[in-house]
CSV table of N, CA and C in Angstrom, one decimal:
chain,number,residue,atom,x,y,z
K,43,MET,N,11.5,-10.2,5.5
K,43,MET,CA,11.1,-9.5,4.4
K,43,MET,C,9.8,-8.8,4.6
K,44,HIS,N,9.7,-7.5,4.5
K,44,HIS,CA,8.6,-6.7,4.8
K,44,HIS,C,7.3,-7.1,4.0
K,45,GLU,N,7.5,-7.4,2.7
K,45,GLU,CA,6.4,-7.7,1.8
K,45,GLU,C,5.8,-9.1,2.2
K,46,TRP,N,6.6,-10.0,2.6
K,46,TRP,CA,6.1,-11.3,3.0
K,46,TRP,C,5.2,-11.2,4.2
K,47,SER,N,5.6,-10.4,5.2
K,47,SER,CA,4.8,-10.2,6.4
K,47,SER,C,3.5,-9.5,6.0
K,48,LEU,N,3.6,-8.6,5.1
K,48,LEU,CA,2.4,-7.9,4.6
K,48,LEU,C,1.5,-8.8,4.0
K,49,ALA,N,2.0,-9.7,3.1
K,49,ALA,CA,1.2,-10.7,2.4
K,49,ALA,C,0.5,-11.6,3.4
K,50,GLU,N,1.2,-12.0,4.5
K,50,GLU,CA,0.5,-12.8,5.5
K,50,GLU,C,-0.6,-12.1,6.2
K,51,ALA,N,-0.4,-10.8,6.5
K,51,ALA,CA,-1.4,-10.0,7.1
K,51,ALA,C,-2.6,-9.8,6.2
K,52,VAL,N,-2.4,-9.7,4.9
K,52,VAL,CA,-3.5,-9.5,3.9
K,52,VAL,C,-4.3,-10.8,3.9
K,53,ILE,N,-3.7,-12.0,3.8
K,53,ILE,CA,-4.4,-13.3,3.8
K,53,ILE,C,-5.2,-13.4,5.0
K,54,HIS,N,-4.6,-13.1,6.2
K,54,HIS,CA,-5.3,-13.2,7.4
K,54,HIS,C,-6.5,-12.3,7.5
K,55,ALA,N,-6.4,-11.1,7.1
K,55,ALA,CA,-7.5,-10.1,7.2
K,55,ALA,C,-8.6,-10.5,6.2
K,56,ALA,N,-8.1,-10.9,5.0
K,56,ALA,CA,-9.1,-11.3,3.9
K,56,ALA,C,-9.9,-12.5,4.4
K,57,SER,N,-9.2,-13.5,5.1
K,57,SER,CA,-9.9,-14.7,5.6
K,57,SER,C,-11.0,-14.3,6.6
K,58,LYS,N,-10.8,-13.3,7.4
K,58,LYS,CA,-11.8,-12.9,8.4
K,58,LYS,C,-13.0,-12.2,7.6
K,59,ILE,N,-12.7,-11.5,6.6
K,59,ILE,CA,-13.8,-10.8,5.8
K,59,ILE,C,-14.6,-11.9,5.1
K,60,VAL,N,-13.9,-12.9,4.5
K,60,VAL,CA,-14.6,-14.0,3.8
K,60,VAL,C,-15.5,-14.7,4.7
K,61,GLU,N,-15.0,-15.0,5.9
K,61,GLU,CA,-15.8,-15.7,6.9
K,61,GLU,C,-17.0,-14.9,7.3
K,62,ARG,N,-16.8,-13.6,7.6
K,62,ARG,CA,-17.9,-12.7,8.1
K,62,ARG,C,-19.0,-12.6,7.0
K,63,GLU,N,-18.5,-12.5,5.7
K,63,GLU,CA,-19.5,-12.4,4.6
K,63,GLU,C,-20.1,-13.7,4.1
K,64,GLY,N,-19.6,-14.8,4.6
K,64,GLY,CA,-20.1,-16.1,4.3
K,64,GLY,C,-19.8,-16.5,2.8
K,65,LEU,N,-18.7,-16.1,2.3
K,65,LEU,CA,-18.3,-16.4,0.9
K,65,LEU,C,-17.8,-17.9,0.9
K,66,LYS,N,-18.3,-18.6,-0.1
K,66,LYS,CA,-17.9,-20.0,-0.2
K,66,LYS,C,-16.7,-20.1,-1.2
K,67,GLU,N,-16.7,-19.2,-2.1
K,67,GLU,CA,-15.6,-19.2,-3.1
K,67,GLU,C,-15.1,-17.7,-3.3
K,68,VAL,N,-13.8,-17.5,-3.4
K,68,VAL,CA,-13.3,-16.2,-3.5
K,68,VAL,C,-12.7,-16.1,-4.9
K,69,ARG,N,-13.1,-15.1,-5.7
K,69,ARG,CA,-12.6,-15.0,-7.1
K,69,ARG,C,-11.6,-13.8,-7.2
K,70,GLU,N,-11.7,-12.8,-6.4
K,70,GLU,CA,-10.8,-11.6,-6.6
K,70,GLU,C,-10.7,-10.9,-5.2
K,71,VAL,N,-9.4,-10.5,-5.0
K,71,VAL,CA,-9.1,-9.7,-3.8
K,71,VAL,C,-8.3,-8.5,-4.3
K,72,VAL,N,-8.9,-7.3,-4.2
K,72,VAL,CA,-8.3,-6.0,-4.6
K,72,VAL,C,-7.6,-5.4,-3.4
K,73,ILE,N,-6.3,-5.1,-3.6
K,73,ILE,CA,-5.5,-4.5,-2.5
K,73,ILE,C,-5.0,-3.2,-2.9
K,74,ARG,N,-5.2,-2.1,-2.2
K,74,ARG,CA,-4.7,-0.8,-2.5
K,74,ARG,C,-3.5,-0.6,-1.6
K,75,VAL,N,-2.4,-0.2,-2.3
K,75,VAL,CA,-1.1,0.1,-1.6
K,75,VAL,C,-0.8,1.5,-1.8
K,76,GLY,N,-0.6,2.2,-0.7
K,76,GLY,CA,-0.2,3.6,-0.7
K,76,GLY,C,1.2,3.7,-1.2
K,77,GLU,N,1.4,4.7,-2.1
K,77,GLU,CA,2.8,4.9,-2.7
K,77,GLU,C,3.9,5.1,-1.6
K,78,LEU,N,3.5,5.8,-0.5
K,78,LEU,CA,4.5,6.1,0.5
K,78,LEU,C,5.0,4.8,1.1
K,79,GLN,N,4.3,3.7,1.1
K,79,GLN,CA,4.8,2.5,1.7
K,79,GLN,C,5.9,1.9,0.9
K,80,GLN,N,6.0,2.3,-0.4
K,80,GLN,CA,7.1,1.9,-1.3
K,80,GLN,C,7.3,0.4,-1.3
K,81,ILE,N,6.2,-0.3,-1.4
K,81,ILE,CA,6.2,-1.7,-1.4
K,81,ILE,C,6.7,-2.2,-2.7
K,82,GLU,N,7.5,-3.2,-2.7
K,82,GLU,CA,7.9,-3.9,-4.0
K,82,GLU,C,6.8,-4.8,-4.4
K,83,LEU,N,6.0,-4.3,-5.4
K,83,LEU,CA,4.7,-5.0,-5.7
K,83,LEU,C,5.0,-6.4,-6.3
K,84,GLU,N,6.1,-6.6,-7.0
K,84,GLU,CA,6.4,-7.9,-7.5
K,84,GLU,C,6.7,-8.9,-6.4
K,85,VAL,N,7.3,-8.4,-5.4
K,85,VAL,CA,7.6,-9.3,-4.2
K,85,VAL,C,6.3,-9.6,-3.5
K,86,LEU,N,5.5,-8.6,-3.3
K,86,LEU,CA,4.2,-8.8,-2.6
K,86,LEU,C,3.4,-9.8,-3.4
K,87,GLU,N,3.3,-9.6,-4.7
K,87,GLU,CA,2.5,-10.5,-5.5
K,87,GLU,C,3.0,-11.9,-5.5
K,88,PHE,N,4.3,-12.1,-5.5
K,88,PHE,CA,4.9,-13.4,-5.3
K,88,PHE,C,4.5,-14.1,-4.0
K,89,ALA,N,4.7,-13.3,-2.9
K,89,ALA,CA,4.3,-13.8,-1.6
K,89,ALA,C,2.9,-14.2,-1.5
K,90,LEU,N,2.0,-13.4,-2.1
K,90,LEU,CA,0.6,-13.7,-2.1
K,90,LEU,C,0.3,-15.0,-2.9
K,91,THR,N,1.0,-15.1,-4.0
K,91,THR,CA,0.8,-16.3,-4.8
K,91,THR,C,1.2,-17.6,-4.0
K,92,GLU,N,2.3,-17.5,-3.3
K,92,GLU,CA,2.8,-18.6,-2.5
K,92,GLU,C,1.9,-18.9,-1.3
K,93,LEU,N,1.5,-17.9,-0.6
K,93,LEU,CA,0.7,-18.0,0.6
K,93,LEU,C,-0.7,-18.5,0.3
K,94,LYS,N,-1.2,-18.2,-0.8
K,94,LYS,CA,-2.6,-18.6,-1.1
K,94,LYS,C,-2.8,-20.1,-1.4
K,95,LYS,N,-1.7,-20.7,-1.7
K,95,LYS,CA,-1.7,-22.2,-2.1
K,95,LYS,C,-2.3,-23.0,-0.9
K,96,GLY,N,-3.3,-23.8,-1.3
K,96,GLY,CA,-3.9,-24.7,-0.2
K,96,GLY,C,-4.9,-23.9,0.6
K,97,THR,N,-5.3,-22.7,0.3
K,97,THR,CA,-6.3,-21.9,1.1
K,97,THR,C,-7.5,-21.7,0.2
K,98,ARG,N,-8.5,-21.0,0.8
K,98,ARG,CA,-9.7,-20.7,0.0
K,98,ARG,C,-9.4,-19.6,-1.0
K,99,PHE,N,-8.2,-19.1,-1.0
K,99,PHE,CA,-7.8,-18.0,-2.0
K,99,PHE,C,-7.0,-18.6,-3.2
K,100,GLU,N,-6.8,-19.9,-3.2
K,100,GLU,CA,-6.0,-20.6,-4.2
K,100,GLU,C,-6.4,-20.2,-5.6
K,101,ASP,N,-7.6,-20.1,-5.9
K,101,ASP,CA,-8.1,-19.8,-7.3
K,101,ASP,C,-8.4,-18.3,-7.5
K,102,ALA,N,-8.2,-17.5,-6.4
K,102,ALA,CA,-8.5,-16.1,-6.5
K,102,ALA,C,-7.4,-15.3,-7.2
K,103,GLU,N,-7.8,-14.2,-7.8
K,103,GLU,CA,-6.8,-13.3,-8.4
K,103,GLU,C,-6.6,-12.2,-7.4
K,104,PHE,N,-5.4,-11.9,-7.0
K,104,PHE,CA,-5.0,-10.8,-6.2
K,104,PHE,C,-4.6,-9.6,-7.1
K,105,VAL,N,-5.4,-8.5,-7.0
K,105,VAL,CA,-5.1,-7.3,-7.8
K,105,VAL,C,-4.5,-6.3,-6.9
K,106,LEU,N,-3.3,-5.8,-7.3
K,106,LEU,CA,-2.7,-4.7,-6.5
K,106,LEU,C,-2.8,-3.4,-7.3
K,107,GLU,N,-3.3,-2.4,-6.5
K,107,GLU,CA,-3.5,-1.1,-7.1
K,107,GLU,C,-2.7,-0.1,-6.2
K,108,THR,N,-1.9,0.8,-6.8
K,108,THR,CA,-1.2,1.8,-6.1
K,108,THR,C,-1.9,3.1,-6.0
K,109,MET,N,-2.0,3.7,-4.8
K,109,MET,CA,-2.6,5.0,-4.7
K,109,MET,C,-1.4,6.0,-4.5
K,110,ARG,N,-1.4,6.9,-5.4
K,110,ARG,CA,-0.4,7.9,-5.5
K,110,ARG,C,-0.4,8.8,-4.2
K,111,ALA,N,0.7,9.1,-3.7
K,111,ALA,CA,0.8,9.9,-2.4
K,111,ALA,C,0.7,11.4,-2.8
K,112,GLU,N,-0.2,12.1,-2.1
K,112,GLU,CA,-0.4,13.5,-2.3
K,112,GLU,C,-0.3,14.2,-1.0
K,113,PHE,N,0.4,15.4,-1.0
K,113,PHE,CA,0.7,16.2,0.2
K,113,PHE,C,0.0,17.5,0.0
K,114,GLU,N,-0.2,18.2,1.2
K,114,GLU,CA,-0.7,19.6,1.2
K,114,GLU,C,0.1,20.3,2.3
K,115,CYS,N,0.7,21.4,1.9
K,115,CYS,CA,1.5,22.2,2.8
K,115,CYS,C,0.6,22.9,3.8
K,116,ARG,N,0.9,22.8,5.1
K,116,ARG,CA,0.1,23.5,6.1
K,116,ARG,C,0.4,25.0,6.2
K,117,VAL,N,1.5,25.4,5.6
K,117,VAL,CA,2.0,26.8,5.6
K,117,VAL,C,1.4,27.6,4.4
K,118,CYS,N,1.6,27.1,3.2
K,118,CYS,CA,1.1,27.9,2.0
K,118,CYS,C,0.0,27.2,1.3
K,119,GLY,N,-0.5,26.0,1.7
K,119,GLY,CA,-1.6,25.4,1.0
K,119,GLY,C,-1.3,24.7,-0.3
K,120,HIS,N,-0.1,24.7,-0.7
K,120,HIS,CA,0.3,24.1,-2.0
K,120,HIS,C,0.1,22.5,-1.9
K,121,ARG,N,-0.4,21.9,-3.0
K,121,ARG,CA,-0.6,20.5,-3.1
K,121,ARG,C,0.4,20.0,-4.1
K,122,TRP,N,1.0,18.8,-3.8
K,122,TRP,CA,1.9,18.2,-4.7
K,122,TRP,C,1.9,16.7,-4.5
K,123,TYR,N,2.5,16.0,-5.5
K,123,TYR,CA,2.6,14.5,-5.4
K,123,TYR,C,4.0,14.1,-5.1
K,124,PHE,N,4.1,13.0,-4.3
K,124,PHE,CA,5.4,12.4,-3.9
K,124,PHE,C,6.1,11.9,-5.2
K,125,ASP,N,7.4,12.0,-5.2
K,125,ASP,CA,8.2,11.5,-6.3
K,125,ASP,C,9.5,10.9,-5.7
K,126,ALA,N,9.4,9.6,-5.5
K,126,ALA,CA,10.5,8.8,-4.8
K,126,ALA,C,11.8,9.0,-5.6
K,127,LYS,N,11.7,9.2,-6.9
K,127,LYS,CA,13.0,9.3,-7.7
K,127,LYS,C,13.8,10.5,-7.3
K,128,GLU,N,13.2,11.5,-6.7
K,128,GLU,CA,13.9,12.7,-6.2
K,128,GLU,C,14.8,12.4,-5.0
K,129,LEU,N,14.6,11.2,-4.3
K,129,LEU,CA,15.3,10.9,-3.1
K,129,LEU,C,16.3,9.8,-3.3
K,130,ASP,N,17.4,9.8,-2.5
K,130,ASP,CA,18.4,8.8,-2.7
K,130,ASP,C,17.9,7.4,-2.2
K,131,GLU,N,18.6,6.4,-2.5
K,131,GLU,CA,18.1,5.0,-2.2
K,131,GLU,C,18.0,4.8,-0.7
K,132,ARG,N,18.9,5.3,0.1
K,132,ARG,CA,18.8,5.1,1.5
K,132,ARG,C,17.5,5.8,2.1
K,133,VAL,N,17.2,7.0,1.6
K,133,VAL,CA,16.0,7.7,2.1
K,133,VAL,C,14.8,6.9,1.7
K,134,GLN,N,14.8,6.4,0.5
K,134,GLN,CA,13.6,5.6,0.0
K,134,GLN,C,13.4,4.4,0.9
K,135,GLU,N,14.5,3.8,1.3
K,135,GLU,CA,14.4,2.6,2.2
K,135,GLU,C,13.8,3.0,3.6
K,136,ASP,N,14.3,4.2,4.1
K,136,ASP,CA,13.8,4.7,5.4
K,136,ASP,C,12.3,4.8,5.3
K,137,ILE,N,11.8,5.5,4.2
K,137,ILE,CA,10.4,5.8,4.1
K,137,ILE,C,9.6,4.5,3.9
K,138,HIS,N,10.2,3.5,3.2
K,138,HIS,CA,9.6,2.2,3.0
K,138,HIS,C,9.3,1.5,4.3
K,139,PHE,N,10.2,1.6,5.3
K,139,PHE,CA,10.0,0.9,6.6
K,139,PHE,C,9.2,1.7,7.5
K,140,VAL,N,9.3,3.1,7.5
K,140,VAL,CA,8.6,4.0,8.4
K,140,VAL,C,8.1,5.2,7.6
K,141,PRO,N,7.0,5.0,6.9
K,141,PRO,CA,6.5,6.1,6.1
K,141,PRO,C,6.4,7.5,6.7
K,142,GLU,N,6.2,7.5,8.0
K,142,GLU,CA,6.1,8.8,8.8
K,142,GLU,C,7.3,9.6,8.7
K,143,VAL,N,8.5,9.0,8.4
K,143,VAL,CA,9.7,9.8,8.3
K,143,VAL,C,9.8,10.7,7.1
K,144,VAL,N,8.8,10.5,6.2
K,144,VAL,CA,8.8,11.4,5.0
K,144,VAL,C,8.9,12.9,5.4
K,145,HIS,N,8.4,13.2,6.5
K,145,HIS,CA,8.5,14.6,7.0
K,145,HIS,C,9.9,15.1,7.2
K,146,ALA,N,10.8,14.1,7.5
K,146,ALA,CA,12.2,14.5,7.7
K,146,ALA,C,13.0,14.7,6.4
K,147,TYR,N,12.4,14.2,5.3
K,147,TYR,CA,13.2,14.3,4.0
K,147,TYR,C,12.5,15.1,2.9
K,148,VAL,N,11.2,15.4,3.0
K,148,VAL,CA,10.5,16.0,2.0
K,148,VAL,C,10.1,17.4,2.5
K,149,ARG,N,10.1,18.4,1.6
K,149,ARG,CA,9.8,19.8,1.9
K,149,ARG,C,8.8,20.2,0.8
K,150,CYS,N,7.9,21.2,1.1
K,150,CYS,CA,7.0,21.8,0.2
K,150,CYS,C,7.9,22.4,-0.9
K,151,PRO,N,7.6,22.1,-2.2
K,151,PRO,CA,8.3,22.6,-3.3
K,151,PRO,C,8.1,24.1,-3.5
K,152,ARG,N,7.0,24.6,-2.9
K,152,ARG,CA,6.8,26.1,-3.1
K,152,ARG,C,7.4,26.9,-2.0
K,153,CYS,N,7.3,26.5,-0.7
K,153,CYS,CA,7.8,27.4,0.3
K,153,CYS,C,8.9,26.8,1.2
K,154,GLY,N,9.2,25.5,0.9
K,154,GLY,CA,10.3,24.8,1.6
K,154,GLY,C,9.9,24.3,3.0
K,155,SER,N,8.7,24.4,3.4
K,155,SER,CA,8.3,23.9,4.8
K,155,SER,C,8.2,22.4,4.8
K,156,PRO,N,8.6,21.8,6.0
K,156,PRO,CA,8.4,20.4,6.2
K,156,PRO,C,7.1,20.1,6.9
K,157,ASP,N,6.3,21.1,7.0
K,157,ASP,CA,5.0,20.9,7.7
K,157,ASP,C,3.9,20.7,6.7
K,158,PHE,N,3.5,19.5,6.5
K,158,PHE,CA,2.5,19.2,5.5
K,158,PHE,C,1.7,18.0,5.9
K,159,ASN,N,0.5,17.9,5.3
K,159,ASN,CA,-0.4,16.7,5.6
K,159,ASN,C,-0.2,15.7,4.4
K,160,VAL,N,-0.3,14.5,4.8
K,160,VAL,CA,-0.4,13.4,3.8
K,160,VAL,C,-1.8,13.2,3.5
K,161,LEU,N,-2.3,13.6,2.3
K,161,LEU,CA,-3.7,13.5,1.9
K,161,LEU,C,-4.1,12.1,1.4
K,162,LYS,N,-3.2,11.5,0.7
K,162,LYS,CA,-3.4,10.2,0.1
K,162,LYS,C,-2.1,9.5,0.0
K,163,GLY,N,-2.2,8.1,-0.1
K,163,GLY,CA,-1.0,7.4,-0.4
K,163,GLY,C,-0.3,6.7,0.7
K,164,ARG,N,-1.0,6.6,1.9
K,164,ARG,CA,-0.4,5.9,3.0
K,164,ARG,C,-1.2,4.6,3.2
K,165,GLY,N,-0.5,3.6,3.8
K,165,GLY,CA,-1.2,2.4,4.2
K,165,GLY,C,-1.4,1.3,3.1
K,166,VAL,N,-1.9,0.2,3.5
K,166,VAL,CA,-2.3,-0.9,2.7
K,166,VAL,C,-3.6,-1.4,3.2
K,167,TRP,N,-4.6,-1.6,2.3
K,167,TRP,CA,-5.9,-2.1,2.7
K,167,TRP,C,-6.5,-2.9,1.6
K,168,ILE,N,-7.5,-3.7,2.1
K,168,ILE,CA,-8.2,-4.5,1.2
K,168,ILE,C,-9.4,-3.7,0.7
K,169,GLU,N,-9.4,-3.4,-0.6
K,169,GLU,CA,-10.4,-2.5,-1.2
K,169,GLU,C,-11.7,-3.3,-1.3
K,170,ARG,N,-11.6,-4.5,-1.8
K,170,ARG,CA,-12.8,-5.3,-2.0
K,170,ARG,C,-12.5,-6.8,-2.2
K,171,ILE,N,-13.4,-7.6,-1.9
K,171,ILE,CA,-13.3,-9.1,-2.2
K,171,ILE,C,-14.5,-9.5,-2.9
K,172,ARG,N,-14.3,-10.1,-4.1
K,172,ARG,CA,-15.4,-10.6,-4.9
K,172,ARG,C,-15.4,-12.1,-4.8
K,173,GLY,N,-16.6,-12.7,-4.6
K,173,GLY,CA,-16.7,-14.1,-4.5
K,173,GLY,C,-18.2,-14.6,-4.5
K,174,LEU,N,-18.4,-15.8,-4.3
K,174,LEU,CA,-19.8,-16.4,-4.3
K,174,LEU,C,-20.2,-16.9,-2.9
K,175,ARG,N,-21.4,-16.7,-2.6
K,175,ARG,CA,-22.0,-17.2,-1.3
K,175,ARG,C,-22.5,-18.6,-1.5
């Protein structure tokens, strides 16, 4: 399960940050999830809840925030937002596992070009960790 592996990676990375910052108690971990990742947030939240048991994160709140995916056409300069509902389920799953394939399925709504930059909405990262030293 993709989300479970992602939750393991988040716990591991957050542990390194907590150690580096010398935090004795962790109260909150804010995680930004790019929309292109098409992560099942409920599944990720469940995995984090299970994996934090018995760790320094046991009493911490994990807050998941989605960053909307925004594109800019390299041909005409048009900017637009990703809308997964416009894609069939198989394509959504392809993008979920390999977000870079979005270029094979999405076109600029103004000029039809598949040549665009992803300005926002990729990746998963720890935005901040709040705790006590």
